[in-house]
């Protein structure tokens, strides 16, 4: 779980570049009529946007980790 907490704490450093790059490549694949590549890239862009939205909704690095710990504790 340490890896998940690390990813949650540092979400903007991986999610925003992933969102930008995958959205750009998704658009390029869409222009070239490569449907599977475009769908895959746009799905990755959606994951990046969702992770960033969760990060800001939860309240930043410390609160997002606390939120995930609470979910994990309630799940077990």
JSON list of C-alpha atoms in Angstrom, two decimals:
[
{"chain": "A", "resi": 1, "resn": "UNK", "atom": "CA", "xyz": [0.00, 0.00, 0.00]},
{"chain": "A", "resi": 2, "resn": "UNK", "atom": "CA", "xyz": [2.97, 2.33, 0.37]},
{"chain": "A", "resi": 3, "resn": "UNK", "atom": "CA", "xyz": [3.17, 2.63, -3.42]},
{"chain": "A", "resi": 4, "resn": "UNK", "atom": "CA", "xyz": [-0.48, 3.64, -3.67]},
{"chain": "A", "resi": 5, "resn": "UNK", "atom": "CA", "xyz": [-0.05, 6.25, -0.94]},
{"chain": "A", "resi": 6, "resn": "UNK", "atom": "CA", "xyz": [3.05, 7.57, -2.71]},
{"chain": "A", "resi": 7, "resn": "UNK", "atom": "CA", "xyz": [1.12, 7.86, -5.99]},
{"chain": "A", "resi": 8, "resn": "UNK", "atom": "CA", "xyz": [-1.78, 9.60, -4.22]},
{"chain": "A", "resi": 9, "resn": "UNK", "atom": "CA", "xyz": [0.54, 12.07, -2.53]},
{"chain": "A", "resi": 10, "resn": "UNK", "atom": "CA", "xyz": [2.37, 12.96, -5.75]},
{"chain": "A", "resi": 11, "resn": "UNK", "atom": "CA", "xyz": [-0.56, 12.83, -8.16]},
{"chain": "A", "resi": 12, "resn": "UNK", "atom": "CA", "xyz": [0.08, 16.12, -10.01]},
{"chain": "A", "resi": 13, "resn": "UNK", "atom": "CA", "xyz": [3.60, 15.00, -10.94]},
{"chain": "A", "resi": 14, "resn": "UNK", "atom": "CA", "xyz": [2.39, 11.96, -12.90]},
{"chain": "A", "resi": 15, "resn": "UNK", "atom": "CA", "xyz": [-1.28, 12.57, -13.69]},
{"chain": "A", "resi": 16, "resn": "UNK", "atom": "CA", "xyz": [-1.06, 15.98, -15.36]},
{"chain": "A", "resi": 17, "resn": "UNK", "atom": "CA", "xyz": [1.73, 15.03, -17.81]},
{"chain": "A", "resi": 18, "resn": "UNK", "atom": "CA", "xyz": [-0.05, 11.74, -18.52]},
{"chain": "A", "resi": 19, "resn": "UNK", "atom": "CA", "xyz": [-3.27, 13.67, -19.23]},
{"chain": "A", "resi": 20, "resn": "UNK", "atom": "CA", "xyz": [-1.61, 16.16, -21.56]},
{"chain": "A", "resi": 21, "resn": "UNK", "atom": "CA", "xyz": [0.45, 13.61, -23.51]},
{"chain": "A", "resi": 22, "resn": "UNK", "atom": "CA", "xyz": [-2.29, 11.03, -23.88]},
{"chain": "A", "resi": 23, "resn": "UNK", "atom": "CA", "xyz": [-4.84, 13.66, -24.94]},
{"chain": "A", "resi": 24, "resn": "UNK", "atom": "CA", "xyz": [-2.43, 14.95, -27.56]},
{"chain": "A", "resi": 25, "resn": "UNK", "atom": "CA", "xyz": [-1.61, 11.47, -28.90]},
{"chain": "A", "resi": 26, "resn": "UNK", "atom": "CA", "xyz": [-5.29, 10.54, -28.80]},
{"chain": "A", "resi": 27, "resn": "UNK", "atom": "CA", "xyz": [-6.06, 13.50, -31.00]},
{"chain": "A", "resi": 28, "resn": "UNK", "atom": "CA", "xyz": [-3.25, 12.56, -33.41]},
{"chain": "A", "resi": 29, "resn": "UNK", "atom": "CA", "xyz": [-4.49, 8.97, -33.62]},
{"chain": "A", "resi": 30, "resn": "UNK", "atom": "CA", "xyz": [-8.04, 10.25, -34.16]},
{"chain": "A", "resi": 31, "resn": "UNK", "atom": "CA", "xyz": [-6.86, 12.42, -37.05]},
{"chain": "A", "resi": 32, "resn": "UNK", "atom": "CA", "xyz": [-5.05, 9.42, -38.59]},
{"chain": "A", "resi": 33, "resn": "UNK", "atom": "CA", "xyz": [-8.22, 7.28, -38.24]},
{"chain": "A", "resi": 34, "resn": "UNK", "atom": "CA", "xyz": [-6.57, 4.82, -35.83]},
{"chain": "A", "resi": 35, "resn": "UNK", "atom": "CA", "xyz": [-9.56, 4.15, -33.62]},
{"chain": "A", "resi": 36, "resn": "UNK", "atom": "CA", "xyz": [-8.06, 1.69, -31.11]},
{"chain": "A", "resi": 37, "resn": "UNK", "atom": "CA", "xyz": [-5.04, 3.89, -30.40]},
{"chain": "A", "resi": 38, "resn": "UNK", "atom": "CA", "xyz": [-7.23, 6.96, -29.99]},
{"chain": "A", "resi": 39, "resn": "UNK", "atom": "CA", "xyz": [-9.59, 5.19, -27.60]},
{"chain": "A", "resi": 40, "resn": "UNK", "atom": "CA", "xyz": [-6.69, 3.85, -25.52]},
{"chain": "A", "resi": 41, "resn": "UNK", "atom": "CA", "xyz": [-5.01, 7.27, -25.30]},
{"chain": "A", "resi": 42, "resn": "UNK", "atom": "CA", "xyz": [-8.23, 9.05, -24.45]},
{"chain": "A", "resi": 43, "resn": "UNK", "atom": "CA", "xyz": [-8.94, 6.45, -21.76]},
{"chain": "A", "resi": 44, "resn": "UNK", "atom": "CA", "xyz": [-5.52, 7.20, -20.24]},
{"chain": "A", "resi": 45, "resn": "UNK", "atom": "CA", "xyz": [-6.33, 10.92, -20.43]},
{"chain": "A", "resi": 46, "resn": "UNK", "atom": "CA", "xyz": [-9.56, 10.24, -18.57]},
{"chain": "A", "resi": 47, "resn": "UNK", "atom": "CA", "xyz": [-7.66, 8.37, -15.84]},
{"chain": "A", "resi": 48, "resn": "UNK", "atom": "CA", "xyz": [-5.22, 11.27, -15.48]},
{"chain": "A", "resi": 49, "resn": "UNK", "atom": "CA", "xyz": [-8.01, 13.83, -15.31]},
{"chain": "A", "resi": 50, "resn": "UNK", "atom": "CA", "xyz": [-9.90, 11.71, -12.77]},
{"chain": "A", "resi": 51, "resn": "UNK", "atom": "CA", "xyz": [-6.83, 11.26, -10.57]},
{"chain": "A", "resi": 52, "resn": "UNK", "atom": "CA", "xyz": [-6.12, 14.99, -10.62]},
{"chain": "A", "resi": 53, "resn": "UNK", "atom": "CA", "xyz": [-9.76, 15.77, -9.84]},
{"chain": "A", "resi": 54, "resn": "UNK", "atom": "CA", "xyz": [-9.69, 13.35, -6.90]},
{"chain": "A", "resi": 55, "resn": "UNK", "atom": "CA", "xyz": [-6.46, 14.93, -5.64]},
{"chain": "A", "resi": 56, "resn": "UNK", "atom": "CA", "xyz": [-7.97, 18.41, -5.58]},
{"chain": "A", "resi": 57, "resn": "UNK", "atom": "CA", "xyz": [-11.34, 17.21, -4.29]},
{"chain": "A", "resi": 58, "resn": "UNK", "atom": "CA", "xyz": [-9.69, 15.35, -1.39]},
{"chain": "A", "resi": 59, "resn": "UNK", "atom": "CA", "xyz": [-7.69, 18.43, -0.42]},
{"chain": "A", "resi": 60, "resn": "UNK", "atom": "CA", "xyz": [-4.09, 17.94, -1.46]},
{"chain": "A", "resi": 61, "resn": "UNK", "atom": "CA", "xyz": [-1.30, 15.54, -0.64]},
{"chain": "A", "resi": 62, "resn": "UNK", "atom": "CA", "xyz": [-1.91, 14.79, 3.02]},
{"chain": "A", "resi": 63, "resn": "UNK", "atom": "CA", "xyz": [-5.70, 14.68, 2.93]},
{"chain": "A", "resi": 64, "resn": "UNK", "atom": "CA", "xyz": [-5.79, 12.46, -0.15]},
{"chain": "A", "resi": 65, "resn": "UNK", "atom": "CA", "xyz": [-3.59, 9.89, 1.60]},
{"chain": "A", "resi": 66, "resn": "UNK", "atom": "CA", "xyz": [-5.72, 10.06, 4.74]},
{"chain": "A", "resi": 67, "resn": "UNK", "atom": "CA", "xyz": [-8.85, 9.55, 2.62]},
{"chain": "A", "resi": 68, "resn": "UNK", "atom": "CA", "xyz": [-7.34, 6.47, 0.96]},
{"chain": "A", "resi": 69, "resn": "UNK", "atom": "CA", "xyz": [-6.21, 5.09, 4.33]},
{"chain": "A", "resi": 70, "resn": "UNK", "atom": "CA", "xyz": [-9.74, 5.53, 5.67]},
{"chain": "A", "resi": 71, "resn": "UNK", "atom": "CA", "xyz": [-11.22, 3.71, 2.66]},
{"chain": "A", "resi": 72, "resn": "UNK", "atom": "CA", "xyz": [-8.69, 0.91, 3.01]},
{"chain": "A", "resi": 73, "resn": "UNK", "atom": "CA", "xyz": [-9.34, 0.57, 6.74]},
{"chain": "A", "resi": 74, "resn": "UNK", "atom": "CA", "xyz": [-13.12, 0.42, 6.17]},
{"chain": "A", "resi": 75, "resn": "UNK", "atom": "CA", "xyz": [-12.70, -2.13, 3.37]},
{"chain": "A", "resi": 76, "resn": "UNK", "atom": "CA", "xyz": [-10.79, -4.55, 5.58]}
]
